[in-house]
Amino acid sequence: MKSDWLPKHYHALPSVVVLVTPFNISWQTSEWVKNETTLQENYQRLKFGLYPRDVRIVVVAVKQQSTFSISGHGAAGGGGGGEVLSQDKEVLEERLSSMKRHLQIDSKFFMFLTPSDFVSSSLMCKKLCKTIRETSMVYYATNGKRLKVIAKSITTNKQSQYNSILLARFYFKVAFYFEILNQQMSHSLKYYRTCFDSLINLAGLTALSSKSSMAMTQTQYELMEQVKVLAEWVNYKICKIQFNASANSNFASTHSATSYRDMFSPGSVGGNN
């Protein structure tokens, strides 16, 4: 497990990406084609950069204040927004449909906002926030289920040091995704504990192996270093969840911490390094 895995998922890897693009109904045909082409290129570049992660892209077209109308009847956005002229409305709908068609994007992931929508009370703003939140939750739930399947396939194989550390990694990741979902903390706690059990099992396998050879190999040493790092994370996560739940807080501070201390205390496997 890489040391930057948690920071990467907290700060670097997105669960959903919002692509904001300007939209002006007063653009002439040539200018409109140019801007639509630029949007398509940016969208495809973004999709390529996110591949193979199943990250959804939400496109938000933001209406710019028009200086004149396509129909030639004055500013389409005058008077603080105003009503779009019927002819301009047809052009608006036609161009929005064209954008969605060329991007091959579901209408659910395409939003059109005006400057007046950028307030928390706006229905469109609330809809956008809801779409982003729900799409993000689907991303974490899907990845959690995918990793559960992988972990299950590993348990069917013969137990070994390699399989044990793999199981611990996958169980930690599953627990992390459930933790982000927030409403499934019991599931998260379950998999954090299962991860910890795998680490204890791994420590036992390593102890038996090192005793039989009377010395710890470089590979075993590196493996135990990985176990230490992951055990620290898991121990913290278990305590945090139980403290936040205000249930069995004493157990959280003694059971996991004591198990971790016993695993790597002086005299135990890897504990004197």
Short mmCIF file of C-alpha atoms in Angstrom, two decimals:
data_model
loop_
_atom_site.label_atom_id
_atom_site.label_comp_id
_atom_site.label_asym_id
_atom_site.label_seq_id
_atom_site.Cartn_x
_atom_site.Cartn_y
_atom_site.Cartn_z
CA MET A 1 0.00 0.00 0.00
CA LYS A 2 1.59 3.27 -1.09
CA SER A 3 2.01 5.92 1.59
CA ASP A 4 0.24 8.50 -0.57
CA TRP A 5 -2.88 6.39 -1.15
CA LEU A 6 -5.07 8.24 1.36
CA PRO A 7 -3.94 11.78 0.43
CA LYS A 8 -4.36 10.86 -3.24
CA HIS A 9 -7.99 9.83 -2.76
CA TYR A 10 -8.73 12.73 -0.42
CA HIS A 11 -7.21 15.49 -2.54
CA ALA A 12 -6.14 14.34 -6.02
CA LEU A 13 -8.43 11.69 -7.52
CA PRO A 14 -11.97 12.97 -8.19
CA SER A 15 -15.18 10.96 -8.00
CA VAL A 16 -16.88 13.37 -10.39
CA VAL A 17 -15.55 16.17 -12.62
CA VAL A 18 -17.43 19.35 -13.54
CA LEU A 19 -16.56 20.87 -16.91
CA VAL A 20 -17.75 24.48 -17.13
CA THR A 21 -18.12 26.07 -20.54
CA PRO A 22 -19.33 29.53 -21.62
CA PHE A 23 -22.51 29.79 -23.64
CA ASN A 24 -23.62 32.91 -25.45
CA ILE A 25 -26.74 32.98 -27.56
CA SER A 26 -25.41 36.01 -29.49
CA TRP A 27 -22.53 34.04 -31.03
CA GLN A 28 -22.64 34.01 -34.81
CA THR A 29 -22.62 30.60 -36.51
CA SER A 30 -18.85 30.55 -37.13
CA GLU A 31 -18.10 31.55 -33.55
CA TRP A 32 -20.57 29.01 -32.22
CA VAL A 33 -19.01 26.18 -34.25
CA LYS A 34 -15.56 27.17 -32.98
CA ASN A 35 -16.67 27.16 -29.33
CA GLU A 36 -18.57 23.89 -29.70
CA THR A 37 -15.50 22.25 -31.25
CA THR A 38 -13.32 23.51 -28.40
CA LEU A 39 -15.78 22.06 -25.89
CA GLN A 40 -15.73 18.67 -27.62
CA GLU A 41 -11.92 18.64 -27.62
CA ASN A 42 -11.77 19.55 -23.91
CA TYR A 43 -14.40 16.93 -23.08
CA GLN A 44 -12.60 14.15 -24.96
CA ARG A 45 -9.25 15.16 -23.46
CA LEU A 46 -10.79 15.00 -20.00
CA LYS A 47 -12.35 11.58 -20.67
CA PHE A 48 -9.00 10.27 -21.89
CA GLY A 49 -7.24 11.58 -18.77
CA LEU A 50 -9.80 9.94 -16.46
CA TYR A 51 -9.68 6.57 -18.21
CA PRO A 52 -9.93 3.79 -17.01
CA ARG A 53 -11.50 5.15 -13.82
CA ASP A 54 -15.29 5.23 -13.92
CA VAL A 55 -15.48 8.97 -13.23
CA ARG A 56 -18.47 10.85 -14.58
CA ILE A 57 -18.13 14.26 -16.21
CA VAL A 58 -20.87 16.83 -15.58
CA VAL A 59 -20.95 19.58 -18.20
CA VAL A 60 -22.24 22.98 -17.09
CA ALA A 61 -22.97 25.53 -19.80
CA VAL A 62 -23.04 29.02 -18.29
CA LYS A 63 -25.01 31.66 -20.16
CA GLN A 64 -23.02 34.80 -20.74
CA GLN A 65 -24.59 38.22 -20.84
CA SER A 66 -25.40 38.96 -24.48
CA THR A 67 -24.57 42.31 -26.04
CA PHE A 68 -27.07 41.72 -28.81
CA SER A 69 -29.63 39.17 -29.88
CA ILE A 70 -29.43 36.79 -32.80
CA SER A 71 -32.86 37.99 -33.84
CA GLY A 72 -31.56 41.56 -33.84
CA HIS A 73 -34.13 42.76 -31.28
CA GLY A 74 -31.70 43.93 -28.60
CA ALA A 75 -29.88 42.27 -25.74
CA ALA A 76 -31.13 38.76 -25.04
CA GLY A 77 -29.89 39.02 -21.49
CA GLY A 78 -30.88 42.61 -20.87
CA GLY A 79 -32.73 43.81 -17.83
CA GLY A 80 -30.86 41.51 -15.44
CA GLY A 81 -31.64 38.40 -17.46
CA GLY A 82 -35.07 39.19 -18.91
CA GLU A 83 -37.10 36.82 -21.02
CA VAL A 84 -35.45 35.22 -24.00
CA LEU A 85 -37.18 36.15 -27.22
CA SER A 86 -39.06 33.28 -28.83
CA GLN A 87 -36.65 33.11 -31.79
CA ASP A 88 -33.66 33.21 -29.46
CA LYS A 89 -35.25 30.50 -27.33
CA GLU A 90 -35.44 28.23 -30.36
CA VAL A 91 -31.76 28.87 -31.11
CA LEU A 92 -30.92 28.28 -27.44
CA GLU A 93 -32.67 24.91 -27.36
CA GLU A 94 -31.22 23.90 -30.72
CA ARG A 95 -27.65 24.70 -29.64
CA LEU A 96 -27.99 23.02 -26.26
CA SER A 97 -29.33 19.89 -27.99
CA SER A 98 -26.44 20.07 -30.44
CA MET A 99 -23.91 20.22 -27.57
CA LYS A 100 -25.40 17.17 -25.85
CA ARG A 101 -25.62 15.26 -29.12
CA HIS A 102 -22.01 15.89 -30.11
CA LEU A 103 -20.73 15.12 -26.62
CA GLN A 104 -22.93 12.00 -26.50
CA ILE A 105 -23.80 12.87 -22.94
CA ASP A 106 -26.88 11.97 -20.92
CA SER A 107 -29.14 14.95 -20.16
CA LYS A 108 -28.73 14.15 -16.46
CA PHE A 109 -25.08 15.17 -16.69
CA PHE A 110 -25.63 18.34 -18.69
CA MET A 111 -26.78 21.59 -17.04
CA PHE A 112 -27.54 25.05 -18.37
CA LEU A 113 -27.16 27.84 -15.83
CA THR A 114 -27.67 31.59 -16.03
CA PRO A 115 -25.83 34.15 -13.85
CA SER A 116 -28.88 34.36 -11.59
CA ASP A 117 -28.60 30.63 -10.83
CA PHE A 118 -25.35 31.05 -8.89
CA VAL A 119 -27.07 31.42 -5.52
CA SER A 120 -27.79 28.67 -3.00
CA SER A 121 -31.55 29.23 -3.24
CA SER A 122 -31.61 28.63 -7.00
CA LEU A 123 -33.41 25.47 -8.10
CA MET A 124 -30.83 24.85 -10.83
CA CYS A 125 -27.99 25.29 -8.36
CA LYS A 126 -29.63 22.79 -5.99
CA LYS A 127 -30.15 20.38 -8.90
CA LEU A 128 -26.49 20.66 -9.89
CA CYS A 129 -25.31 20.03 -6.32
CA LYS A 130 -27.63 17.04 -6.00
CA THR A 131 -26.39 15.56 -9.28
CA ILE A 132 -22.76 15.95 -8.23
CA ARG A 133 -23.39 14.43 -4.80
CA GLU A 134 -25.37 11.45 -6.12
CA THR A 135 -22.88 10.79 -8.93
CA SER A 136 -20.03 10.87 -6.43
CA MET A 137 -21.80 8.40 -4.13
CA VAL A 138 -22.40 6.04 -7.05
CA TYR A 139 -18.68 6.18 -7.86
CA TYR A 140 -17.62 5.15 -4.34
CA ALA A 141 -20.34 2.50 -4.00
CA THR A 142 -19.39 0.96 -7.36
CA ASN A 143 -15.68 0.87 -6.50
CA GLY A 144 -16.43 -0.61 -3.09
CA LYS A 145 -18.44 -3.45 -4.64
CA ARG A 146 -15.76 -4.07 -7.27
CA LEU A 147 -13.04 -4.40 -4.62
CA LYS A 148 -15.24 -6.71 -2.54
CA VAL A 149 -15.44 -9.10 -5.50
CA ILE A 150 -11.65 -9.02 -5.90
CA ALA A 151 -11.13 -9.63 -2.17
CA LYS A 152 -13.53 -12.57 -2.27
CA SER A 153 -11.61 -14.14 -5.16
CA ILE A 154 -8.36 -13.86 -3.17
CA THR A 155 -9.86 -15.67 -0.15
CA THR A 156 -10.60 -18.70 -2.33
CA ASN A 157 -6.89 -19.12 -3.06
CA LYS A 158 -4.34 -20.77 -0.79
CA GLN A 159 -3.37 -18.62 2.21
CA SER A 160 0.08 -17.09 1.96
CA GLN A 161 1.92 -13.99 3.07
CA TYR A 162 1.32 -12.41 -0.33
CA ASN A 163 -2.43 -13.17 -0.27
CA SER A 164 -2.76 -11.89 3.29
CA ILE A 165 -1.25 -8.50 2.51
CA LEU A 166 -3.38 -8.28 -0.65
CA LEU A 167 -6.51 -9.02 1.38
CA ALA A 168 -5.56 -6.41 3.95
CA ARG A 169 -5.08 -3.80 1.23
CA PHE A 170 -8.38 -4.54 -0.48
CA TYR A 171 -10.34 -4.69 2.79
CA PHE A 172 -8.88 -1.31 3.76
CA LYS A 173 -9.91 0.22 0.43
CA VAL A 174 -13.43 -1.25 0.68
CA ALA A 175 -13.76 0.15 4.21
CA PHE A 176 -12.50 3.54 3.04
CA TYR A 177 -15.11 3.76 0.27
CA PHE A 178 -17.89 2.76 2.67
CA GLU A 179 -16.64 5.38 5.13
CA ILE A 180 -16.97 8.10 2.48
CA LEU A 181 -20.55 6.99 1.85
CA ASN A 182 -21.06 7.97 5.50
CA GLN A 183 -24.41 6.21 5.87
CA GLN A 184 -22.75 2.79 5.94
CA MET A 185 -20.30 3.21 8.82
CA SER A 186 -21.13 -0.22 10.21
CA HIS A 187 -19.97 -1.75 6.92
CA SER A 188 -16.84 0.39 7.02
CA LEU A 189 -16.03 -0.70 10.58
CA LYS A 190 -16.60 -4.34 9.60
CA TYR A 191 -14.04 -4.19 6.79
CA TYR A 192 -11.50 -2.18 8.79
CA ARG A 193 -11.64 -4.91 11.44
CA THR A 194 -11.36 -7.63 8.80
CA CYS A 195 -8.33 -5.80 7.42
CA PHE A 196 -6.80 -5.72 10.90
CA ASP A 197 -7.45 -9.46 11.33
CA SER A 198 -5.63 -10.08 8.02
CA LEU A 199 -2.66 -8.08 9.29
CA ILE A 200 -2.56 -10.12 12.50
CA ASN A 201 -2.69 -13.30 10.43
CA LEU A 202 0.13 -12.00 8.25
CA ALA A 203 2.25 -11.18 11.31
CA GLY A 204 1.70 -14.75 12.50
CA LEU A 205 2.72 -16.26 9.16
CA THR A 206 5.84 -14.09 9.07
CA ALA A 207 6.73 -15.07 12.65
CA LEU A 208 6.51 -18.77 11.80
CA SER A 209 8.59 -18.29 8.67
CA SER A 210 11.32 -16.27 10.41
CA LYS A 211 11.53 -18.76 13.29
CA SER A 212 12.04 -21.66 10.90
CA SER A 213 14.87 -19.84 9.14
CA MET A 214 16.24 -18.22 12.37
CA ALA A 215 16.41 -14.83 10.60
CA MET A 216 14.11 -12.41 8.82
CA THR A 217 14.81 -12.03 5.11
CA GLN A 218 14.84 -8.66 3.36
CA THR A 219 11.50 -9.50 1.73
CA GLN A 220 9.96 -10.35 5.10
CA TYR A 221 11.34 -7.16 6.60
CA GLU A 222 9.84 -5.04 3.79
CA LEU A 223 6.56 -6.88 4.18
CA MET A 224 6.44 -6.13 7.91
CA GLU A 225 7.14 -2.46 7.20
CA GLN A 226 4.05 -2.42 4.97
CA VAL A 227 2.06 -4.11 7.71
CA LYS A 228 3.14 -1.49 10.25
CA VAL A 229 2.04 1.41 8.07
CA LEU A 230 -1.30 -0.17 7.21
CA ALA A 231 -1.92 -1.23 10.83
CA GLU A 232 -1.41 2.37 11.97
CA TRP A 233 -4.01 3.59 9.48
CA VAL A 234 -6.52 0.87 10.36
CA ASN A 235 -6.06 1.32 14.09
CA TYR A 236 -6.75 5.06 13.72
CA LYS A 237 -9.79 4.48 11.50
CA ILE A 238 -11.39 1.96 13.87
CA CYS A 239 -10.93 4.23 16.87
CA LYS A 240 -12.18 7.27 14.97
CA ILE A 241 -15.39 5.58 13.79
CA GLN A 242 -16.23 4.24 17.24
CA PHE A 243 -15.41 7.50 18.99
CA ASN A 244 -17.58 9.42 16.53
CA ALA A 245 -20.41 6.98 17.09
CA SER A 246 -20.07 7.52 20.85
CA ALA A 247 -20.48 3.79 21.31
CA ASN A 248 -18.02 1.41 22.94
CA SER A 249 -15.42 4.19 22.93
CA ASN A 250 -13.41 2.48 25.68
CA PHE A 251 -13.27 -0.68 23.60
CA ALA A 252 -12.07 1.32 20.62
CA SER A 253 -9.24 2.86 22.61
CA THR A 254 -8.10 -0.41 24.18
CA HIS A 255 -8.89 -3.30 21.85
CA SER A 256 -7.40 -1.99 18.60
CA ALA A 257 -4.62 -0.02 20.23
CA THR A 258 -3.65 -2.96 22.42
CA SER A 259 -3.72 -5.34 19.46
CA TYR A 260 -1.51 -2.98 17.49
CA ARG A 261 0.90 -2.53 20.44
CA ASP A 262 1.15 -6.29 20.99
CA MET A 263 1.78 -6.91 17.31
CA PHE A 264 4.78 -4.58 17.12
CA SER A 265 6.04 -4.41 20.70
CA PRO A 266 9.76 -4.98 21.40
CA GLY A 267 10.54 -8.64 21.03
CA SER A 268 7.74 -9.30 18.52
CA VAL A 269 8.30 -9.85 14.82
CA GLY A 270 9.78 -6.69 13.36
CA GLY A 271 9.18 -4.81 16.63
CA ASN A 272 12.83 -4.10 17.36
CA ASN A 273 13.48 -2.45 13.99
#
